[in-house]
Short mmCIF file of C-alpha atoms and ligand atoms in Angstrom, two decimals:
data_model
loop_
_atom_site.label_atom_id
_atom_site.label_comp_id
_atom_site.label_asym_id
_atom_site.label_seq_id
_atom_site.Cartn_x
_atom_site.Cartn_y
_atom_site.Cartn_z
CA UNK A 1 32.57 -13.56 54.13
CA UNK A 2 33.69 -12.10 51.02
CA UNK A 3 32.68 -8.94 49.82
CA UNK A 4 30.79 -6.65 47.12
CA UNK A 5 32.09 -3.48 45.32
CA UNK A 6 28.69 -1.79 44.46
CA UNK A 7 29.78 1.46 41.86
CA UNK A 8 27.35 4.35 40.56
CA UNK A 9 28.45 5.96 37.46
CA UNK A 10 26.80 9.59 37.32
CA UNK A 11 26.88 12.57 34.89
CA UNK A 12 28.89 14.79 38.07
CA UNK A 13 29.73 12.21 40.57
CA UNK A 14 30.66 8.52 40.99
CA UNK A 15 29.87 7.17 44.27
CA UNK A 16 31.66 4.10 45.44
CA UNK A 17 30.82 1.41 48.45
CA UNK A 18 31.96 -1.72 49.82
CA UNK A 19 29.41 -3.48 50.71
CA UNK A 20 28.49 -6.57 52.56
CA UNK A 21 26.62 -9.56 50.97
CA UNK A 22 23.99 -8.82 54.05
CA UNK A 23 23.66 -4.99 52.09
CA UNK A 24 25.21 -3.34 54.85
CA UNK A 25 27.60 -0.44 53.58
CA UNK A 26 30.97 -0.82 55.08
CA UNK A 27 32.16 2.16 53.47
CA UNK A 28 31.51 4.82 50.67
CA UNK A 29 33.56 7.42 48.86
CA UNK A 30 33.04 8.91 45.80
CA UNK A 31 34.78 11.14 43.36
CA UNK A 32 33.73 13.90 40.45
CA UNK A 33 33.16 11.90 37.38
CA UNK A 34 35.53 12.94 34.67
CA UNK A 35 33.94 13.83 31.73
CA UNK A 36 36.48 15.93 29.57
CA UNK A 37 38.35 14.54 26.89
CA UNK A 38 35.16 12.43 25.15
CA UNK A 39 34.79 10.80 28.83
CA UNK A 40 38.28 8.38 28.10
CA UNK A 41 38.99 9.36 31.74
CA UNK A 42 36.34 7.82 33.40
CA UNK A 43 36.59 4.33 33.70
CA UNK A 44 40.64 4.36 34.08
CA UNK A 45 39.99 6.99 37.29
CA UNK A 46 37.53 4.53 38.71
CA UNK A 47 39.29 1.71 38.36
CA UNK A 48 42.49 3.65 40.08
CA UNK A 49 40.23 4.56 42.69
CA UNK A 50 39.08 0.95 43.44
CA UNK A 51 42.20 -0.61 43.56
CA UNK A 52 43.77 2.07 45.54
CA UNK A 53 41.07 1.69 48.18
CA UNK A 54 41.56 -2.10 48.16
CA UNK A 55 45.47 -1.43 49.03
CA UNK A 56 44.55 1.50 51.38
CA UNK A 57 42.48 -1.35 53.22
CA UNK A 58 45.26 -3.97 53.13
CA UNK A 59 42.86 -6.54 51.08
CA UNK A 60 43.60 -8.08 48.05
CA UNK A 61 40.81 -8.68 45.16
CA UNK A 62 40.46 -12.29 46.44
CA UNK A 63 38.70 -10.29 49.30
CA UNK A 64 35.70 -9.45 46.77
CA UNK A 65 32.47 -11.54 45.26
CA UNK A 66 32.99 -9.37 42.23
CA UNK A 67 32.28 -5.51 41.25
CA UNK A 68 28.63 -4.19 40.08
CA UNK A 69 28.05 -1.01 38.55
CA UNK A 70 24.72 1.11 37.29
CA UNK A 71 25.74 3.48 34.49
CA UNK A 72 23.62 6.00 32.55
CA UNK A 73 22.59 5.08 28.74
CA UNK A 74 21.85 1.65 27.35
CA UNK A 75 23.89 -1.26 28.24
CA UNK A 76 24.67 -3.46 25.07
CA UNK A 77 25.05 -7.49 25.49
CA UNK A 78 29.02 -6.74 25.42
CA UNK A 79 28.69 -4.85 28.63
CA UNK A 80 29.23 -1.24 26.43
CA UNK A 81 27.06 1.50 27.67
CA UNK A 82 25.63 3.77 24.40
CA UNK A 83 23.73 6.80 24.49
CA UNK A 84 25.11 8.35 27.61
CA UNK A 85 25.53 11.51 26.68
CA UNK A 86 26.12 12.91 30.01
CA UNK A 87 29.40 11.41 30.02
CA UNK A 88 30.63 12.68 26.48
CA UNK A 89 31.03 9.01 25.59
CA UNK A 90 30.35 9.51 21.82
CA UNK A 91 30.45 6.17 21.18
CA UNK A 92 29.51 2.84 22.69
CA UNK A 93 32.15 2.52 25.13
CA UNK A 94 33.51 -0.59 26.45
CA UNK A 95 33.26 -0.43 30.36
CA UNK A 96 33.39 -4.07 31.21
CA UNK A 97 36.16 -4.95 29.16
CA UNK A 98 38.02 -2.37 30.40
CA UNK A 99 37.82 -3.09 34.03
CA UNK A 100 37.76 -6.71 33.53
CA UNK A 101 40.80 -5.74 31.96
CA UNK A 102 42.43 -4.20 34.67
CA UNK A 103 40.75 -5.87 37.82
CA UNK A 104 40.62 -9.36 37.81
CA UNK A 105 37.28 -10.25 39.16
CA UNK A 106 33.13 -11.16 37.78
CA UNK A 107 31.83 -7.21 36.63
CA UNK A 108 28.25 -6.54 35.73
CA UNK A 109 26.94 -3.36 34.45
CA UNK A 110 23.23 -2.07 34.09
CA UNK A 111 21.27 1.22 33.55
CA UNK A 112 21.42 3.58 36.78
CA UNK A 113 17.51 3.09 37.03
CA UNK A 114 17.59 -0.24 37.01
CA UNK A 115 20.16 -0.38 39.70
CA UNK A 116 18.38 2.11 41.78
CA UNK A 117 14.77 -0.48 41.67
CA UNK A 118 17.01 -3.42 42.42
CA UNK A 119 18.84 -1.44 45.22
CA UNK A 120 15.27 -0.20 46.61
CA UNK A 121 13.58 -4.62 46.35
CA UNK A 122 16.72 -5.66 48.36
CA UNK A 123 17.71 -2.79 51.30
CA UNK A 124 14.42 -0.24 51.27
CA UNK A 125 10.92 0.13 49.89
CA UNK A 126 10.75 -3.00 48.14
CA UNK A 127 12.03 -5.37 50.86
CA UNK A 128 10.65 -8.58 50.77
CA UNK A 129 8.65 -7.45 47.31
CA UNK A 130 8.67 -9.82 44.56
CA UNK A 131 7.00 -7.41 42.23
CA UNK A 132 8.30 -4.40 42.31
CA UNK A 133 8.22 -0.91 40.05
CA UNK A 134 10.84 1.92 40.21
CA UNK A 135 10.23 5.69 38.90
CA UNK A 136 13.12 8.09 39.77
CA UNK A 137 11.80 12.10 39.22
CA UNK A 138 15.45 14.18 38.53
CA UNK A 139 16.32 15.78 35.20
CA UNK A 140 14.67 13.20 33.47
CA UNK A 141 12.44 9.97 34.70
CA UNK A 142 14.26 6.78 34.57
CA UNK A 143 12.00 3.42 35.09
CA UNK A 144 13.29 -0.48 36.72
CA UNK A 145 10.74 -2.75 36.76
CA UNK A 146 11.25 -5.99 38.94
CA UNK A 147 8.76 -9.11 37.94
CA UNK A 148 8.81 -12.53 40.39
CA UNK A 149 12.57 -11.33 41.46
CA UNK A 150 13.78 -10.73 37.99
CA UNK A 151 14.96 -7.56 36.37
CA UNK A 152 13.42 -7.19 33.35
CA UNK A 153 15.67 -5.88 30.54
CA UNK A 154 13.31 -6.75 27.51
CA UNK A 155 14.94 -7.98 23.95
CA UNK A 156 17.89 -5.41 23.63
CA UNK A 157 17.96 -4.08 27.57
CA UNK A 158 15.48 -1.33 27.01
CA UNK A 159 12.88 -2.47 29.21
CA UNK A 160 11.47 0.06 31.97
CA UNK A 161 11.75 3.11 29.27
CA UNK A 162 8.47 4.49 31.46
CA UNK A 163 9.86 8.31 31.40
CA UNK A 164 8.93 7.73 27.48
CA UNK A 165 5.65 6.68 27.98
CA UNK A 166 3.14 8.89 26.23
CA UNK A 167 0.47 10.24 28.92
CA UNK A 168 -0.40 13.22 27.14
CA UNK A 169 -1.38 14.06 23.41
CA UNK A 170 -1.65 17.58 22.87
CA UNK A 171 1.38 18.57 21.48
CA UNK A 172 2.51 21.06 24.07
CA UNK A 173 5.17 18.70 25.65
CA UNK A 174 8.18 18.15 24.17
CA UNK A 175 10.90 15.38 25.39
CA UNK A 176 14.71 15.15 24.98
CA UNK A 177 14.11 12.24 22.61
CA UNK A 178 12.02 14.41 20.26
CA UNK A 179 8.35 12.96 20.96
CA UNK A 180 5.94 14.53 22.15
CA UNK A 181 4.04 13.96 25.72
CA UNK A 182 6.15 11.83 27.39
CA UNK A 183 6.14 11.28 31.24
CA UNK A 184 9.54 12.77 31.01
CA UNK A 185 8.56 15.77 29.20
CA UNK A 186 5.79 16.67 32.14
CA UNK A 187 6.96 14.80 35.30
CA UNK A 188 10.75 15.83 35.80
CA UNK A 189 12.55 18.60 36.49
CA UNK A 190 12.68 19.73 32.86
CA UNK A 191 9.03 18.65 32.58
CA UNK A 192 8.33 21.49 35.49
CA UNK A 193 8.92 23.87 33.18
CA UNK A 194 7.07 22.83 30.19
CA UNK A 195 4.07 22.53 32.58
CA UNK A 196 5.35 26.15 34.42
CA UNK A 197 5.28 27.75 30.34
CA UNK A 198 1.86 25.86 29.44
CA UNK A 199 -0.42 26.94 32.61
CA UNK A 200 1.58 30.12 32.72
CA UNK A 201 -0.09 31.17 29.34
CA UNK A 202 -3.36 32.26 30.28
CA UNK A 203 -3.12 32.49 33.68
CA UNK A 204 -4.87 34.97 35.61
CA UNK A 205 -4.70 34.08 39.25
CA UNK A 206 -3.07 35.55 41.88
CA UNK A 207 0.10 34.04 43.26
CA UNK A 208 3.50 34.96 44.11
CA UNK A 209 5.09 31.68 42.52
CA UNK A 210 3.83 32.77 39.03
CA UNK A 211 5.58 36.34 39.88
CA UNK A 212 8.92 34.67 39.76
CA UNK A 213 8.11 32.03 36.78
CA UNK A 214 7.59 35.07 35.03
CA UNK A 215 11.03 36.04 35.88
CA UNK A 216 12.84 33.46 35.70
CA UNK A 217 10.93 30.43 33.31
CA UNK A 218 11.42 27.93 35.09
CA UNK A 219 9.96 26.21 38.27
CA UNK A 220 12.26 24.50 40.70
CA UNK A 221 10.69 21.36 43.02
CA UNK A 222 11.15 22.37 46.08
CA UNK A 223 10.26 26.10 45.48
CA UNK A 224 6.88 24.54 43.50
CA UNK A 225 6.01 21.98 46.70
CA UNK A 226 6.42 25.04 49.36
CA UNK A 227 4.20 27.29 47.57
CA UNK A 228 1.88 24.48 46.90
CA UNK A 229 1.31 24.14 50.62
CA UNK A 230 0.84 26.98 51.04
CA UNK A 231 -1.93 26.52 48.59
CA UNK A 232 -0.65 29.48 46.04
CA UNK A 233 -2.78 29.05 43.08
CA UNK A 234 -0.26 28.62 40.37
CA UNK A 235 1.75 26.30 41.95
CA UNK A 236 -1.40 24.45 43.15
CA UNK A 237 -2.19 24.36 38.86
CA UNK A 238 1.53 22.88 38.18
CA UNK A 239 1.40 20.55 40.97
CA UNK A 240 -2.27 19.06 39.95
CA UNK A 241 -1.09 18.16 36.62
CA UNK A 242 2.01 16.56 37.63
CA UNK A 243 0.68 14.40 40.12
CA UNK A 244 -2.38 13.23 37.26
CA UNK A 245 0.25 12.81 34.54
CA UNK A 246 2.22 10.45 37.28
CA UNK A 247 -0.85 9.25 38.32
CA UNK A 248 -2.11 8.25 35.94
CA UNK A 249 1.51 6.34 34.89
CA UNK A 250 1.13 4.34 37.49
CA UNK A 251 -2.15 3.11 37.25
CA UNK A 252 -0.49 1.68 33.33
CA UNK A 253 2.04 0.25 34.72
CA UNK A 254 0.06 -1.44 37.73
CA UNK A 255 -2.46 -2.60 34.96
CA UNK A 256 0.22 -4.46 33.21
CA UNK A 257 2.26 -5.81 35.89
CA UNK A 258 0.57 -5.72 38.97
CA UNK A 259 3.39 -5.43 40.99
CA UNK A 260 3.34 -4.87 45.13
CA UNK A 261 5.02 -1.88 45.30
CA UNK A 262 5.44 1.42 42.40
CA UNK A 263 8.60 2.96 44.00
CA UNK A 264 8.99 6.37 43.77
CA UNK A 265 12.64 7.96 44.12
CA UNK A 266 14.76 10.79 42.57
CA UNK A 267 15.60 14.03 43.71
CA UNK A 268 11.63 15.47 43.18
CA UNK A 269 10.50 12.41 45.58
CA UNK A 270 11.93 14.65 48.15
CA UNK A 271 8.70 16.29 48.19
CA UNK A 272 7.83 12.93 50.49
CA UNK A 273 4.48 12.06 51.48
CA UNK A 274 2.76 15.37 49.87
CA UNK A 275 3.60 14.11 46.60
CA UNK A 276 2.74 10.50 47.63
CA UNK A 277 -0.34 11.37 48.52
CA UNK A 278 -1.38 13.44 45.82
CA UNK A 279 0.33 10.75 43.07
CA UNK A 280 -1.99 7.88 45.30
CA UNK A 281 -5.09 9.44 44.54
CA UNK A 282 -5.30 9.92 40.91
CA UNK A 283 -3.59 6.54 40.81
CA UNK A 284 -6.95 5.36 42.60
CA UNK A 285 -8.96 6.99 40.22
CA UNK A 286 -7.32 5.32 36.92
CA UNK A 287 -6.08 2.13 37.64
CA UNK A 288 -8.18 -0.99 37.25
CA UNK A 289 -10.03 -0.79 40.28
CA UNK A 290 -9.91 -5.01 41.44
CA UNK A 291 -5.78 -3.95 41.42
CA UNK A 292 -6.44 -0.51 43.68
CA UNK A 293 -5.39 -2.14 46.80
CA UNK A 294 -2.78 -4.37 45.70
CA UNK A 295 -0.53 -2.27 44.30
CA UNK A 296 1.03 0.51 46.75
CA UNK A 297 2.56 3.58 45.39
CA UNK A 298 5.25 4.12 48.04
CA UNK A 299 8.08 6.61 48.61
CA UNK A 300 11.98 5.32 47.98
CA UNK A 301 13.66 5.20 51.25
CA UNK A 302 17.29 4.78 50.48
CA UNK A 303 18.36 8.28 48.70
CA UNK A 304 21.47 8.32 46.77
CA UNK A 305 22.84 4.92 48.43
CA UNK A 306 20.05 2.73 45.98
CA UNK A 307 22.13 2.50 43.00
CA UNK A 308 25.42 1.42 44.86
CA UNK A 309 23.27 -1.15 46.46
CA UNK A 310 21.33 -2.38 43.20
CA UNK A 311 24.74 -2.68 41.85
CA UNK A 312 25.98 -4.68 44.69
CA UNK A 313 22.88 -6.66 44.78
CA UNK A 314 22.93 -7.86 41.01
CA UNK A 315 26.50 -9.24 41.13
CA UNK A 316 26.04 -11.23 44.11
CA UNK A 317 22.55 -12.87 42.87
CA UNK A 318 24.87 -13.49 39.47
CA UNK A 319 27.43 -15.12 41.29
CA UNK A 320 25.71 -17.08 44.04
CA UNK A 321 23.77 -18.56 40.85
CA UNK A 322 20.19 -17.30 42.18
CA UNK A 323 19.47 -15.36 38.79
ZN1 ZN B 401 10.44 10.97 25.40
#
């Protein structure tokens, strides 16, 4: 049976896989991703990599379905990737021609979120889903959304833009894309700290997580859950209006699209079923209460390896014609 090359293009790594057409990873590497030089690196390194595994495995290209890849920024009709400006690309650059270019078989590229939901419906939360949403929680919040088996990428592939969502009005929150309120702005890592600055300003509690905030400005995840256990009062303050805020994004997007699962990934999700929990039950509050129990926030199960396998996944539905 012929095989997959699932790729995940990242602002500090790319991670690489062969992967079976059953979504079993026969093996992964990965590399740092080279972003000097305007990013012109990149793609040529990959594609060096790839074809020197495929020698180092005595296979030849015939040995592959095709190669799919999940990439940061938008992905234009052309297969170009704009707006990825962790990569230094200044301008749209033109990935799939390149390695189409250089490796002669079917390549399909999409955003990194959107590979990470389609990875999660075929290998891990979303198995056997139709319906499925994807947040991921890291610097920023990236959104897939998944409707009767199809990826939706909207009239110029900008679908699933949830991190840009406006949940909050006041003003206080500003985003990377220079709105205010966004889901980014208050449920990421950044978005940590604009909630760490806002409750920090007339706080008079007692707690030893605000101590450090007040050195430091800014409120790491895993520092914020621990002390949150251990029910310190600050972090108990940051933590409640997170989990509203992403609360009460899910209960919009289970509104609109009803789907079976909202997946919820990214490095924050590490905070596992804490988080869950807490997310769960201001989602139960908001959302349109006949869709409460059919819609299940749940946590992402396969880590890092979801875009890879999204990737994968995408180019074999292309190219055994199910999409
Ligand atoms: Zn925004």
């Amino acid at each position: 049976m012929k095989k997959i090359i699932g790729i995940d293009l990242g602002g500090t790594s790319v991670k690489m896989a062969i992967i079976s057409h059953q979504g079993h990873i026969i093996e992964k590497w990965s590399m740092p991703t080279m972003t000097q030089n305007e990013g012109h690196k990149i793609v040529p390194s990959i594609i060096e990599s790839i074809q020197q595994k495929i020698k180092e495995r005595h296979e030849v290209v015939d040995d592959y379905i095709g190669i799919g890849m999940g990439s940061p920024g938008t992905i234009l009709e052309d297969g170009s990737v704009k707006g990825a400006y962790n990569l230094n690309w200044v301008n749209p650059h033109p990935v799939k021609a390149l390695f189409e270019k250089e490796i002669k078989l079917p390549f399909i590229i999409i955003n990194d979120a959107n590979s990470a939901a389609l990875g999660e419906l075929w290998q891990g939360a979303g198995k056997g889903c139709s319906d499925l949403v994807m947040l991921t929680l890291g610097t920023g919040v990236g959104g897939g959304i998944i409707c009767q088996n199809r990826l939706i990428e909207g009239a110029s592939g900008s679908a699933g833009e949830i991190g840009h969502i406006t949940v909050d009005f006041t003003d206080k929150f500003p985003c990377s894309c220079g709105k205010y309120g966004c889901l980014e702005a208050i449920a990421s890592a950044k978005g940590l700290n604009n909630l760490g600055r806002i409750i920090a300003k007339d706080y008079q509690g007692q707690s030893s997580l605000y101590q450090e905030f007040q050195a430091s400005q800014s409120v790491e995840a895993e520092d914020l859950i621990t002390a949150a256990k251990a029910n310190d009062d600050f972090a108990l303050k940051i933590f409640g209006s997170f989990s509203k805020y992403l609360g009460l994004a899910c209960s919009y997007l289970a509104n609109i699209l009803n789907p079976q699962r909202i997946v919820i990934g990214g490095g924050i999700s590490k905070a596992g079923e804490y988080l869950k929990e807490a997310i769960d039950k201001n989602f139960q509050e908001y959302v349109f209460q006949p869709i409460k129990d059919q819609t299940q926030i749940s946590l992402a199960e396969l880590g890092n390896d979801a875009g890879i396998l999204g990737a994968a996944y995408l180019i074999l539905v292309k190219e055994s014609g199910k999409l």
